[in-house]
Every structure is written in C-alpha cells, then in structure tokens.
Amino acid sequence: MIKPYGDLRRETEARDRSLREKVMSLEEAAALVDDGDHVALGGCTLSRTPMAMVWALIRARKKDLVVSRSITSTEGDLFYGSGASKHVLTSWFSQGIVWGVSKVMRHYTETGQATFEEWSHMAIGVRYRAGAMGVPFIPVRSMMGSDLTGRIDGPKEMDCPFTGEKLLLVPALNPDVALIHVQRCDPYGNAQMDGLPFMDADIAMAANRVILTAERIVSNNQIRRAPDRTKIPFITVDAVVEAPYGCAPHECYGVYEPFLPNLDAYAAQISRDPEAGVKEYLERYVYEPKDWVAYLDLLGMDNVIDAARRGRSVYND
Amino acid sequence: MIKPYGDLRRETEARDRSLREKVMSLEEAAALVDDGDHVALGGCTLSRTPMAMVWALIRARKKDLVVSRSITSTEGDLFYGSGASKHVLTSWFSQGIVWGVSKVMRHYTETGQATFEEWSHMAIGVRYRAGAMGVPFIPVRSMMGSDLTGRIDGPKEMDCPFTGEKLLLVPALNPDVALIHVQRCDPYGNAQMDGLPFMDADIAMAANRVILTAERIVSNNQIRRAPDRTKIPFITVDAVVEAPYGCAPHECYGVYEPFLPNLDAYAAQISRDPEAGVKEYLERYVYEPKDWVAYLDLLGMDNVIDAARRGRSVYND
Amino acid sequence: MTENGSHSASELLAVMSSRVLEDGQTVFAGVGIPLLAATLAQRIHAPGLTILFEGGVLGPFIVPGELPPSTNEQRCTRQANMVLSNTDVLLLLQRGYVDIGFMGGAQIDRYGNLNSSFIGDAEDPKIRLPGTGGGNDIASLTRMIVSMIHEKRRFVEDVDFVTSTGYWHGGSSRSDSGLTTGGPYKVITDLAVLGFDEETRRMKVEALHDGVEPEQVQDATGFELMFDDEIGRTDAPTVEELAVLREMDPDRVYIA
Amino acid sequence: MTENGSHSASELLAVMSSRVLEDGQTVFAGVGIPLLAATLAQRIHAPGLTILFEGGVLGPFIVPGELPPSTNEQRCTRQANMVLSNTDVLLLLQRGYVDIGFMGGAQIDRYGNLNSSFIGDAEDPKIRLPGTGGGNDIASLTRMIVSMIHEKRRFVEDVDFVTSTGYWHGGSSRSDSGLTTGGPYKVITDLAVLGFDEETRRMKVEALHDGVEPEQVQDATGFELMFDDEIGRTDAPTVEELAVLREMDPDRVYIA
C-alpha cells in the first residue's frame, strides 16, 4: 500500500518537471489517467470539486479507479454509478447535509457493488501530508479504540520511543493522479486558490501526476505579481485545462455558489431508484453533451447566472 | 526534552484563548518571558527577525534562555553577548553570507561560554511542525550518517514498520514562547504576513505562548476582509505589540530592506574584539536608548528612509 | 412550558447546549443546533467564545437569518477571522486548542460511543451511513457534547459500530486505548442533560428538563441509566434565549 | 587560456558547473557561483531549468546586475513563481522534486563528505564554522554538485567533522546508513571535474581543465585521487558563456 521510497523517487524523477506550457483539453487530460489509478480529488463536499475532470474521466470510460477525497459528495455517486470507481476512500460520503444520506452510496455499498473505505477526516489529511513530505507515515492520536481501524488496511499502533505514549501511525497516501480545480493558474501550472484551501496543496505534492482545471488560465506574469499567493508549483503539474464553471453544480469560491436547483433535481432523480436514477443522470448530463459548454447549457443559463451572482456576493459584499 | 502530551494539553488549556484585545508595550510583553524559557524566533537570517522583542528581552535582563531559529544572524550574537542566552539551536549561525563567519559566535562557542546546537535546516522545520501538530515526532530521511546526530540530544533511528526503511525520528519542538514579527495583525492577534513565510506559522502553533510584534496593528474588520491571508490565528497569541521597523537593522518584506550601513558598522565593530565589540554595541544600541524610537533614531533617519525606499521597491516596481 | 409559552424540541436542545459552553472556549461546531447553540452562547454569556468549522474556518461571522447550510462551503468563510486547510483545522484538536466539539450520531451507547457508520452488521449493513467526517477526531481529541433527540432506537446498550470512541468499554478503557485526553462531556437531549459516572463511565442523568420525569427518560433509553443522587432541574428557556434563536433562524430551518 | 583571452577561477567554476546541469532539472542553488551557474545554464542550454532557494523561493526572476546577496531575503522573491516556507522548500528534496543541489564546504574528503561545522576537534574546535543550513538535507536527499577552489587544505583524506554525508565510508556505507537516494555527483574545481568511483566511491578525476596536468591536481589534493583511464579535457569557457556571466554580474561581485 505504501510506495517504497525508491519507487516514489524514481517515478518523480521520471516526470517532465521542466518549465513548459501544458495547456490541453479535458479529453487530453483524461488520457493521462489509467484504469486502476488512485485518483485523489481536491476540494471538499460541494466546494471546489474538480467536476469537469470527473465528468471527463467518466466520459472516457475509465475503470477500477480508486478515488480518495477529504469528504465526498455527488461526484462519488457518479463514480459508483458509472462504474469508473468501485472504491472510494473518504471520511464522509453523501450529497450534503441538507439532502440527507446519499441513496446512491447506500445502494452500491449495501448491495456490495462498491466499497466506501472510511477514515477519520484528520487521518486522511495527515496521510496526504505524509505523502507530500516524502515520509512513509506520520503519527496521530486519533481513531484509536474505534471500530474504524479494524476495517481499514494500513494504520499501525506504536509506543512512542520518546514518551511511551500510544500512537497510531497512519501511512502516506501518494495518489497516482490528483485532480484539482482552482480559480486561476498559468500555462505552466502555477496555481493560486482563494478561500478555503482544503487539502489541495498536500494532495498535489503527494501525487505522482497533477491535473489542474482552472476557471481561468492567466499569464505567468500575473502569477509572478504575487508569488506568495501561489499554492501549487508548476513543477508538480502535468496538465492545465481551462474549465469555466468547472465545479458545476458545486461551487468555486468567489466565482459561483452551488447550483441549488440542479442539486435538488439530482436528489429527486436518484431518490426514486438510486441505480436507475444515477444512470439516467449520467446518460443525460455526462455522456450525451457534446462538450463541457453543452453540459453547462443543460444546467441552464438562469442557474449559471444565479450561481455566479451569489458566488461573487460572498466575496465582494 | 519532548513534552509529555498531558503536559502539552494542560498548558494549552490553561491559557486564556478567548477573543480579547491584547495590545501592550514591548516591556509588558517582555514580562511574559521567564528566565530559562525556550524562545523560538520567527523569520530567517536577516528577514522578519523579531528584533524589537529580542531587544526588549535583553533590556529586561533575561537569563538562560534557550533560543531556537531556522537560521540565526546578529540577534544570536546579541543573545550570547548579553548573556540572555548561552544556548542557540539553529542550522546556520552568522551575520549573513556577505560578512563571513560570525566572530561573536566563534568567540563564545570556541571559548566554551556558549553552545550552538546544530541541526539540519529541514529537521528544525519538521521539529516545529511536529510540535504544531501535537505529535511527539515526525520521521525524516535526512541527517543519517552525519556527525551532527552524534552531537545532539534527541533524534532516534527507527526501521519503518511499513517499509523496513531506515528513518530518523526527530522530536517535536514546543517552545515556551514564540517571538514573531509580521506586517500586520489585529488587536486580538490575527496575523497576516506577506512574502516569505519561513517557519512562523508552525512556530506559533507549536509554542505555549506567542508574542507578536507588528509593523502596524489594524482593525479586526480589516483582517476579516481577507481571512485566507490570516496565517496565525488569535487563539494562539498572548501579546500584540506595535513595533514600527521592528526588525531593524534586518528587513521586513514589502516595508524595508536591511539597514546595510548599520549592519556593516556592526560587523566592523565586532571584528576588532568580538566580546568587547558586542558589549559596546549592546550598551549603545540596546541598553541606553530610552525606547524603541530612540533606538531607531540611533540607526539614523537616512538609513530608515533608505531601507524603506528599497523595501517598497521590491514589492511595487 | 416556558416563560415564553412554548418552544420546539430543537430550540430546547440549542438552549441547553448553549448553557454548558463557557466564555473563552474554542468550540468545534457543525451547522444546525451546534452552531445555533454556540452563537446563542456568544450572545448571552460567552462573548469571547470562538467557533471552528471543519471546512477550515476559525471565528466565522454569523449573520442572523443567513445561517450557512454547511461548514465546508464559501458562505461560512465570509468575514471569518481565518480560513485554513481541513487538515490544519482538525489538527487544532490534536494540538489542544479546542475545548469542546459538538457531535451527533445515529446511535449512542451507555459509554458515550457514537455510531455514524453502519446500522446492523458492518459486513452486511442494513444501512450504510455517511460516516465519521471529523467526528472521530473530535471524539478522540477533545471533550464532546452530544446533542440529540432522546429515542430508544438511538440510545442503545452497545452501538452497532464504534465510529467515534466515547468511554469505549467504560472504566479506564478509553485512556488505555491511547485516547488520553477528552471524552464525552455532556449528552443533551430534549428530555435531560446527561453526563458520565466518574468511575464506571456509564451514562447518568444529571438534570431533567422542565416537566420531565425520570421514568420518561429511562423509557426513552435502550439501556439502564444511572441517576445522580440529587437530580437537578434545568431552567426553562428564557424569552431572551428564544428571541436570539428566532432572530438567528427566522425561517425556522433548524429550530422547527 | 580561453578563446576570450582570460577568465577568473570563479568564472571557470561557474561555467563548468553550468555545463553539468541539464534542461528540465530542478536545482537547489545558493547565491554566488551556484546561482550564476544555474542562470548561465538557463541562458545557454537549459531554458526549462528551475532554481530553488532555501529561503523559500521557487523559480526566482533573476535580473542581470541585480543578483541577490542571499537566498533568504525579500529581494530574491521578487517576481518569483512561488514563495513557500523554508520547511516546505526543503521538503521538496525529500519528496524527490529536486535533481541537483549545489554545495560548498570548508573541507571535502575522498568520499565526498563535507565539513562546514568544525575545524579541529568538535569538542574543542580551532574554528566553529557557521554550520550546515540546508546543506545536510541537500547532501542526504539529492545528487549534489560541490563547487570549490582546489586546495590541499580543503581536499582532505577525512573531514574533521561530517556535516553533510557524501559516500560516508565508501562502498555501500551511505545507503546502509539510511541515505538510499542521491549522493555526491560531481566536484567541480578550478583544476578539474571530479566524480566518484562506482564501487569504492572514492573521488576520481574525470576531466582536466585546459592547461592542467594530472600531477597538478594530485598536488593540490590531500589524499590519493583516482584517475579515469581516459581522462577527458574540458572545453575552455566560450565567449558566449563569459559574456552571459559578465552581464549577470557586471560589478564582478562573485566572478572576480
């Protein structure tokens, strides 16, 4: 499960980390993900979800992905429903508090068609951080005593050699691919995020490949005006895709809030028959549109405008 | 050396972490530091050195402090020369590359009057980070094989229980007090730094008390306009002191560059006789001025203006 | 039932939860009752109390009538004192900066263990629940207040699955497991305020709400409760407390 | 000695160091010769090379004639791609993002160990040096290029103190100690380019600079050097290389 250090170093060394433009389409970026890869998603719940890349991976008919994220929302349903992933590692998995327990998650896990590997939220964060730091584990003082540890492969108890205290060593997560959506980045992949940072910087550093989607690709000069705002350096990034409203129907800080009518409609659609509902949703919203703009068109101009109006208000009011 | 977790928790719980104004004078803040405390300094070499608080601690005739910092410059000389500290834990200790090896550091360490405990730069950073995370150690893959590990008390080798790899466990640093200088903070202690972050955020979180000095105290409203710029939260802060040019003769990003004529004069003064030189410097620049502004006056209006002009140019040009 | 005439069960939970918070504390709160309770405490008796959200928010700015629908989205960052990564906000628990964490769960047992993972056998569950989120971390690393409606199906002898460790198997078993700090502090329901026996760590009734009898609490509980020798009575929600709650949540989204 | 007539020892070091850098690499560089070498490489043959500074700078913007006096102050952050904490920039070494680190030292020994801590006995030193900074981390975690003037007092059989581990005691001892990656890559002096024997890990001469004889290198070295069977000859600095260096450092602060 933990990558031996020699492998981690060799894989990183083999990447083209040079200063180069790496702007491409969603489809081209999707080709960087292999079946069976461990794909880590930035953002959290409904916020800064890299939905455009999730959408592109499902359209590209990826299979057997292991998906990890701090907290998983509807994108997890789509992974299960499409068969792109049968295994999600996360701390909490449902559309969002207001919509109750995800019926799709329930259906797929309760029928044994898919697995939801549950770790505490902090443990997941520390695992990405260990991966980002290039160490095989970091100790935590959480999760002990609970039944969670009995159902997951990985953590080891240890008596601290300094203090004698009991500790839980949580193993590094070094995803094969990180999908991260940001407000802006340059063509090289220098990314600047506003608002909640979530676990994105650690995920990018931990992963072996990083696919960035951005509301807007800006010039390198623009990035260089405020280098202390850069949170992901270009040397870690393998693909840059401009994807306006790239989190829709989720939100992107300062740009748009969640598309609530669409999210309500989705919840209604899956509540009747989760499996059929999510498959119909996938057909209509993921497979059929000819491109990302056609998908946004399905969400509706009124919803795009309303989400953007609300999103900007949080920032500027 | 490592604080048992129970003690760490009890000490933190005993602090007044409420939302309250904590603006005070340099002298009042100095009273929060006890003889024998481990005092960690923010910044690095000549940059964002909390010089005003160092100055205030020496004036308050503190004794037996253990001082730690990522890289130590002239403030280390002042600690040694004043007797406020006989023990500095750092990775590199001299005024700065252009002035060569510190004659004061050499004199005090070579005559056995003081100790310079040398750790690798990354190891010091990881030690603060472990302290900030509330864990007793974090593994690193550095320092092994070198003679550094034989001269310091703390790190332990371990075979990784996951991979079998050899690792060095570096123990958490939880300083008694952190001294940190920032461009701006509010009266509660919410601090925002621009430019190089150094290890300051980890130091603040690791320490048991935090004394902030700031170029400018701003309103809480001002901080709340950009909460994603806040790097140190008020709950960790025990004192807030407004200290304009609080790093002089060192630099503060975007506000002023190093006071080079003063630094050259200092280097010349200690080169003749390090011990006498530093004591004369302390007499004139630290003990004699009636307050911080009088100290700045000794540095000279021309130097203040020139350092500020250069500092702003880095930012704005 | 109150000096204000009437209140909902949710209002009662929010008021009673707010009263156990102290000024100067740092409190991990989710949306809904926890956030209302913490905000009410700030307004009534704890102006120096600090709220944390799991999404990464320290000291949010709560606007009456604009309660955030979740703690992980941008609306709750507006005019906050600080936003930080999920990992770092949760690490505040481990470092010791958090005094109280609010929790809920599908089930709670006699030792204060919480289940938010599986109903039935975890290998073949009747219901797969959304999971722990930061709940396990809160339960492991700080004192927790559990706020829930008092129902027999929720108050069970043993939870089906220990998602968040309370006093585990009772006695010293929690700290023996490695969790040397924190632990269940109060369980606040629509019937009573409950705590835990110092020695056995079993749940016990400390105070009953206005008009509630001990038997009623025991009847709504799936295990044998302990009762304090002198069971207290909580004061009914005041006009002021209810007014603040209704100002915060005028549409009665959470206090219905 | 060059097609340009003449050059200083520092210019020779910078040119020879720049030539071993490859396009696309990420390079940890201090000020002085390392920064000049890396910048020269960017201008001549490695436009996609990235420079890191220990103060926390990724991809700095180097303005000819305005070389920074240190890697830890604000001047070197100007128009950089990113600034980050010292800890995080050094952790890039451990994560594996750095291809080459430039190092110096007061002493180097036959196995490429470096001393920047003590001259004489560490318990009672003749000179206490400034210490390792990030040097130990660079030496431990990536391939290092040591760039220094070739003098017998600096090239010693055993360093007085191993501040930064090279091939330690030779053979497999470095990786046995736990340092399973990186290691000394090249030693570049004003006389020669040196490497390390694959098996014994002893220092060996790979190429001599223009006009330098093997005996001259051995005479300037305090231990017995190995020599490649076919010792190469480096090409003298070109007009273009020297022109770039002099454009970068017009006041000859570092290339005097």
Coordinates of C-alpha atoms in Angstrom, one line a residue, chain A:
Chain A
M1 CA 0.0 0.0 0.0
I2 CA 2.8 2.4 0.9
K3 CA 5.0 3.1 -2.0
P4 CA 8.6 2.1 -1.2
Y5 CA 10.8 5.3 -1.2
G6 CA 12.9 4.1 -4.1
D7 CA 9.8 3.8 -6.3
L8 CA 8.4 7.2 -5.2
R9 CA 11.7 8.8 -6.1
R10 CA 12.1 7.0 -9.4
E11 CA 8.6 7.9 -10.5
T12 CA 9.0 11.5 -9.6
E13 CA 12.4 11.7 -11.3
A14 CA 10.9 10.2 -14.5
R15 CA 8.4 13.1 -14.8
D16 CA 9.0 16.0 -17.1
R17 CA 9.1 18.8 -14.5
S18 CA 10.6 21.4 -16.7
L19 CA 9.2 24.9 -17.2
R20 CA 6.9 24.2 -20.2
E21 CA 3.3 25.0 -21.3
K22 CA 0.9 22.2 -20.6
V23 CA -2.4 23.5 -21.6
M24 CA -4.7 20.9 -23.0
S25 CA -8.4 19.8 -23.4
L26 CA -10.4 17.9 -20.8
E27 CA -10.2 14.9 -23.2
E28 CA -6.4 15.1 -23.5
A29 CA -6.0 15.4 -19.7
A30 CA -8.3 12.4 -19.2
A31 CA -5.9 10.3 -21.2
L32 CA -3.3 10.9 -18.5
V33 CA -5.3 8.7 -16.1
D34 CA -5.0 5.0 -16.4
D35 CA -7.6 2.4 -15.4
G36 CA -6.9 1.3 -11.9
D37 CA -5.2 4.5 -10.8
H38 CA -5.6 6.0 -7.4
V39 CA -7.2 9.4 -8.2
A40 CA -7.3 12.0 -5.4
L41 CA -9.8 14.9 -5.6
G42 CA -9.2 18.4 -4.3
G43 CA -11.9 20.4 -2.6
C44 CA -14.4 19.2 -0.1
T45 CA -18.1 18.2 -0.3
L46 CA -19.7 20.8 -2.6
S47 CA -16.7 23.1 -2.8
R48 CA -14.0 23.3 -5.5
T49 CA -14.9 19.8 -6.7
P50 CA -12.9 19.1 -9.9
M51 CA -16.2 18.2 -11.5
A52 CA -15.2 18.9 -15.1
M53 CA -12.3 16.3 -14.8
V54 CA -14.6 13.8 -13.1
W55 CA -17.0 14.3 -15.9
A56 CA -14.2 13.8 -18.5
L57 CA -13.0 10.6 -16.8
I58 CA -16.4 9.1 -16.8
R59 CA -16.9 10.0 -20.4
A60 CA -13.6 8.4 -21.2
R61 CA -15.0 5.2 -19.7
K62 CA -12.3 4.8 -17.1
K63 CA -12.5 1.7 -14.9
D64 CA -11.4 0.5 -11.5
L65 CA -10.2 3.9 -10.2
V66 CA -9.6 4.2 -6.5
V67 CA -11.0 7.6 -5.5
S68 CA -9.9 9.5 -2.4
R69 CA -11.1 12.8 -1.1
S70 CA -11.5 14.5 2.3
I71 CA -15.3 14.5 2.0
T72 CA -17.2 13.0 -0.9
S73 CA -20.4 14.4 -2.4
T74 CA -22.3 13.7 -5.6
E75 CA -19.1 13.1 -7.6
G76 CA -18.8 9.9 -5.6
D77 CA -22.3 8.9 -6.7
L78 CA -21.2 9.4 -10.3
F79 CA -18.1 7.3 -9.9
Y80 CA -20.1 4.5 -8.4
G81 CA -23.0 4.8 -10.9
S82 CA -20.7 4.9 -14.0
G83 CA -18.6 2.0 -12.8
A84 CA -15.5 4.2 -13.1
S85 CA -14.8 3.5 -9.5
K86 CA -15.9 0.8 -7.1
H87 CA -13.8 2.1 -4.2
V88 CA -14.0 5.5 -2.5
L89 CA -11.7 6.4 0.4
T90 CA -13.1 9.3 2.3
S91 CA -14.4 10.4 5.7
W92 CA -18.0 11.3 4.9
F93 CA -20.0 10.4 1.8
S94 CA -23.3 12.0 0.9
Q95 CA -24.6 14.8 -1.3
G96 CA -24.6 17.3 1.5
I97 CA -26.2 17.7 4.9
V98 CA -29.4 19.2 3.6
W99 CA -30.1 16.3 1.3
G100 CA -29.6 13.5 3.9
V101 CA -27.8 10.2 3.3
S102 CA -26.9 9.5 -0.3
K103 CA -29.2 6.9 -1.7
V104 CA -26.7 6.0 -4.4
M105 CA -23.9 5.5 -1.9
R106 CA -26.3 3.4 0.2
H107 CA -27.4 1.3 -2.8
Y108 CA -24.0 0.5 -4.1
T109 CA -22.3 -0.2 -0.8
E110 CA -25.3 -2.1 0.8
T111 CA -25.5 -4.4 -2.3
G112 CA -21.8 -5.0 -2.2
Q113 CA -21.2 -3.5 -5.6
A114 CA -18.8 -0.9 -4.3
T115 CA -16.8 -0.1 -1.2
F116 CA -16.6 3.1 0.9
E117 CA -13.3 2.9 2.9
E118 CA -13.9 5.2 5.9
W119 CA -11.0 7.0 7.7
S120 CA -11.3 10.0 10.1
H121 CA -11.1 13.3 8.3
M122 CA -7.9 14.3 10.1
A123 CA -6.3 11.0 9.3
I124 CA -6.9 11.4 5.6
G125 CA -5.4 14.9 5.8
V126 CA -2.3 13.6 7.6
R127 CA -2.0 10.7 5.2
Y128 CA -1.8 13.2 2.2
R129 CA 0.6 15.3 4.2
A130 CA 2.9 12.4 4.9
G131 CA 2.8 11.7 1.1
A132 CA 3.6 15.3 0.4
M133 CA 6.5 15.2 2.8
G134 CA 8.0 12.1 1.4
V135 CA 7.8 10.1 4.6
P136 CA 6.0 6.7 4.9
F137 CA 3.9 7.7 7.9
I138 CA 3.0 10.3 10.5
P139 CA 1.7 9.5 13.9
V140 CA -1.7 10.7 15.1
R141 CA -3.6 10.4 18.4
S142 CA -7.0 9.8 16.8
M143 CA -9.0 6.8 15.7
M144 CA -7.7 4.5 18.5
G145 CA -10.4 2.5 20.2
S146 CA -12.8 2.9 17.4
D147 CA -14.0 0.1 15.0
L148 CA -12.8 2.2 12.0
T149 CA -9.3 0.9 12.4
G150 CA -10.4 -2.7 12.2
R151 CA -11.9 -2.2 8.8
I152 CA -9.1 -0.5 7.0
D153 CA -5.8 -1.7 5.8
G154 CA -2.9 0.5 7.0
P155 CA -2.6 2.1 10.4
K156 CA -0.3 0.6 12.9
E157 CA -0.2 1.2 16.7
M158 CA 3.1 2.1 18.2
D159 CA 4.5 3.0 21.6
C160 CA 6.3 6.3 21.2
P161 CA 10.0 5.7 21.6
F162 CA 10.3 9.2 23.2
T163 CA 7.4 9.3 25.6
G164 CA 6.0 5.8 25.7
E165 CA 2.6 7.1 24.6
K166 CA 0.4 5.0 22.4
L167 CA 0.2 6.4 18.9
L168 CA -1.4 5.4 15.6
L169 CA 0.9 5.6 12.6
V170 CA -1.1 6.5 9.5
P171 CA 0.5 5.5 6.2
A172 CA 1.3 8.0 3.5
L173 CA -1.1 8.5 0.6
N174 CA 0.7 9.1 -2.7
P175 CA -2.1 9.1 -5.2
D176 CA -1.3 8.3 -8.8
V177 CA -3.2 11.3 -10.0
A178 CA -4.5 14.5 -8.3
L179 CA -7.5 16.4 -9.8
I180 CA -7.6 19.9 -8.5
H181 CA -9.7 22.8 -9.6
V182 CA -8.5 26.4 -8.9
Q183 CA -9.6 29.9 -9.6
R184 CA -6.6 30.6 -11.7
C185 CA -3.3 29.2 -12.9
D186 CA -0.8 29.9 -15.6
P187 CA 0.1 27.7 -18.6
Y188 CA 2.9 26.1 -16.7
G189 CA 0.6 25.1 -13.8
N190 CA 1.4 27.6 -11.1
A191 CA -1.9 27.7 -9.2
Q192 CA -3.4 30.3 -6.9
M193 CA -6.5 29.5 -4.9
D194 CA -8.7 31.8 -2.9
G195 CA -10.8 31.0 0.1
L196 CA -10.8 27.6 1.8
P197 CA -7.6 25.7 0.9
F198 CA -8.9 22.2 1.9
M199 CA -6.2 19.6 1.4
D200 CA -5.3 20.6 -2.2
A201 CA -1.7 21.7 -1.7
D202 CA -0.8 18.5 0.1
I203 CA -2.6 16.3 -2.4
A204 CA -0.8 18.0 -5.3
M205 CA 2.6 17.5 -3.6
A206 CA 1.8 13.9 -2.7
A207 CA 0.5 12.8 -6.1
N208 CA 2.6 11.4 -9.0
R209 CA 0.6 13.4 -11.6
V210 CA -1.4 16.5 -11.2
I211 CA -4.2 17.6 -13.5
L212 CA -5.3 21.2 -12.8
T213 CA -8.5 22.6 -14.1
A214 CA -9.0 26.4 -13.7
E215 CA -11.7 28.9 -14.0
R216 CA -9.2 31.0 -15.9
I217 CA -5.7 30.5 -17.3
V218 CA -3.7 33.6 -16.6
S219 CA -0.2 34.7 -17.7
N220 CA 2.9 33.7 -15.8
N221 CA 3.5 37.4 -15.3
Q222 CA 0.2 37.7 -13.5
I223 CA 1.2 34.8 -11.1
R224 CA 4.6 36.4 -10.6
R225 CA 3.0 39.6 -9.3
A226 CA 2.0 37.8 -6.1
P227 CA 4.3 34.7 -5.7
D228 CA 3.1 34.4 -2.1
R229 CA -0.4 33.5 -3.4
T230 CA 0.9 30.5 -5.4
K231 CA -0.1 27.4 -3.6
I232 CA 0.7 24.7 -6.1
P233 CA 4.0 25.0 -8.0
F234 CA 4.3 24.2 -11.7
I235 CA 6.9 21.5 -11.1
T236 CA 4.2 19.2 -9.7
V237 CA 1.7 19.8 -12.5
D238 CA 1.3 17.7 -15.6
A239 CA -1.8 19.2 -17.3
V240 CA -3.6 22.5 -17.2
V241 CA -7.2 22.7 -18.5
E242 CA -9.3 25.9 -18.7
A243 CA -12.8 24.8 -17.5
P244 CA -15.1 27.7 -16.7
Y245 CA -17.7 26.8 -14.1
G246 CA -15.5 23.6 -13.8
C247 CA -17.1 22.7 -10.4
A248 CA -20.7 23.0 -11.5
P249 CA -23.2 22.1 -10.0
H250 CA -20.8 22.5 -7.0
E251 CA -19.2 25.8 -6.1
C252 CA -15.9 27.7 -6.6
Y253 CA -15.1 30.3 -4.0
G254 CA -15.6 33.9 -5.1
V255 CA -16.9 32.8 -8.6
Y256 CA -20.1 30.9 -8.0
E257 CA -22.1 29.2 -5.3
P258 CA -23.7 25.7 -5.6
F259 CA -26.3 25.3 -8.4
L260 CA -29.1 24.6 -5.9
P261 CA -31.9 23.9 -8.3
N262 CA -29.8 21.4 -10.2
L263 CA -28.7 19.7 -7.0
D264 CA -32.3 19.5 -5.8
A265 CA -33.3 18.0 -9.1
Y266 CA -30.4 15.5 -8.9
A267 CA -31.5 14.5 -5.4
A268 CA -35.1 14.0 -6.6
Q269 CA -34.0 12.0 -9.6
I270 CA -32.0 9.4 -7.5
S271 CA -34.5 9.2 -4.7
R272 CA -37.0 7.1 -6.8
D273 CA -34.5 4.4 -7.9
P274 CA -30.9 5.2 -7.0
E275 CA -29.2 3.0 -9.6
A276 CA -31.6 3.8 -12.5
G277 CA -31.7 7.4 -11.4
V278 CA -27.9 7.9 -11.4
K279 CA -27.6 6.1 -14.7
E280 CA -30.2 8.3 -16.3
Y281 CA -28.4 11.3 -14.9
L282 CA -25.1 10.1 -16.3
E283 CA -26.7 9.5 -19.7
R284 CA -28.2 12.9 -19.9
Y285 CA -25.6 15.1 -18.2
V286 CA -22.3 13.3 -18.7
Y287 CA -22.4 11.1 -21.8
E288 CA -24.7 13.0 -24.1
P289 CA -23.5 16.6 -24.1
K290 CA -21.0 17.2 -26.9
D291 CA -18.7 19.2 -24.6
W292 CA -18.4 21.0 -21.3
V293 CA -20.3 24.1 -22.5
A294 CA -23.2 21.9 -23.7
Y295 CA -23.2 20.4 -20.2
L296 CA -23.5 23.9 -18.7
D297 CA -26.2 24.6 -21.2
L298 CA -28.2 21.7 -19.8
L299 CA -27.7 23.1 -16.3
G300 CA -29.4 26.2 -17.6
M301 CA -28.3 29.8 -18.2
D302 CA -30.5 31.0 -15.4
N303 CA -28.8 28.7 -12.9
V304 CA -25.3 29.7 -14.2
I305 CA -26.2 33.4 -13.8
D306 CA -27.8 32.9 -10.4
A307 CA -24.9 30.8 -9.0
A308 CA -22.4 33.3 -10.2
R309 CA -24.3 36.2 -8.7
R310 CA -24.4 34.5 -5.3
G311 CA -20.8 33.4 -5.6
R312 CA -19.5 36.9 -6.2
S313 CA -21.6 38.3 -3.4
V314 CA -19.9 36.3 -0.8
Y315 CA -16.6 37.8 -1.8
N316 CA -17.5 41.4 -2.5
D317 CA -20.4 42.4 -0.3

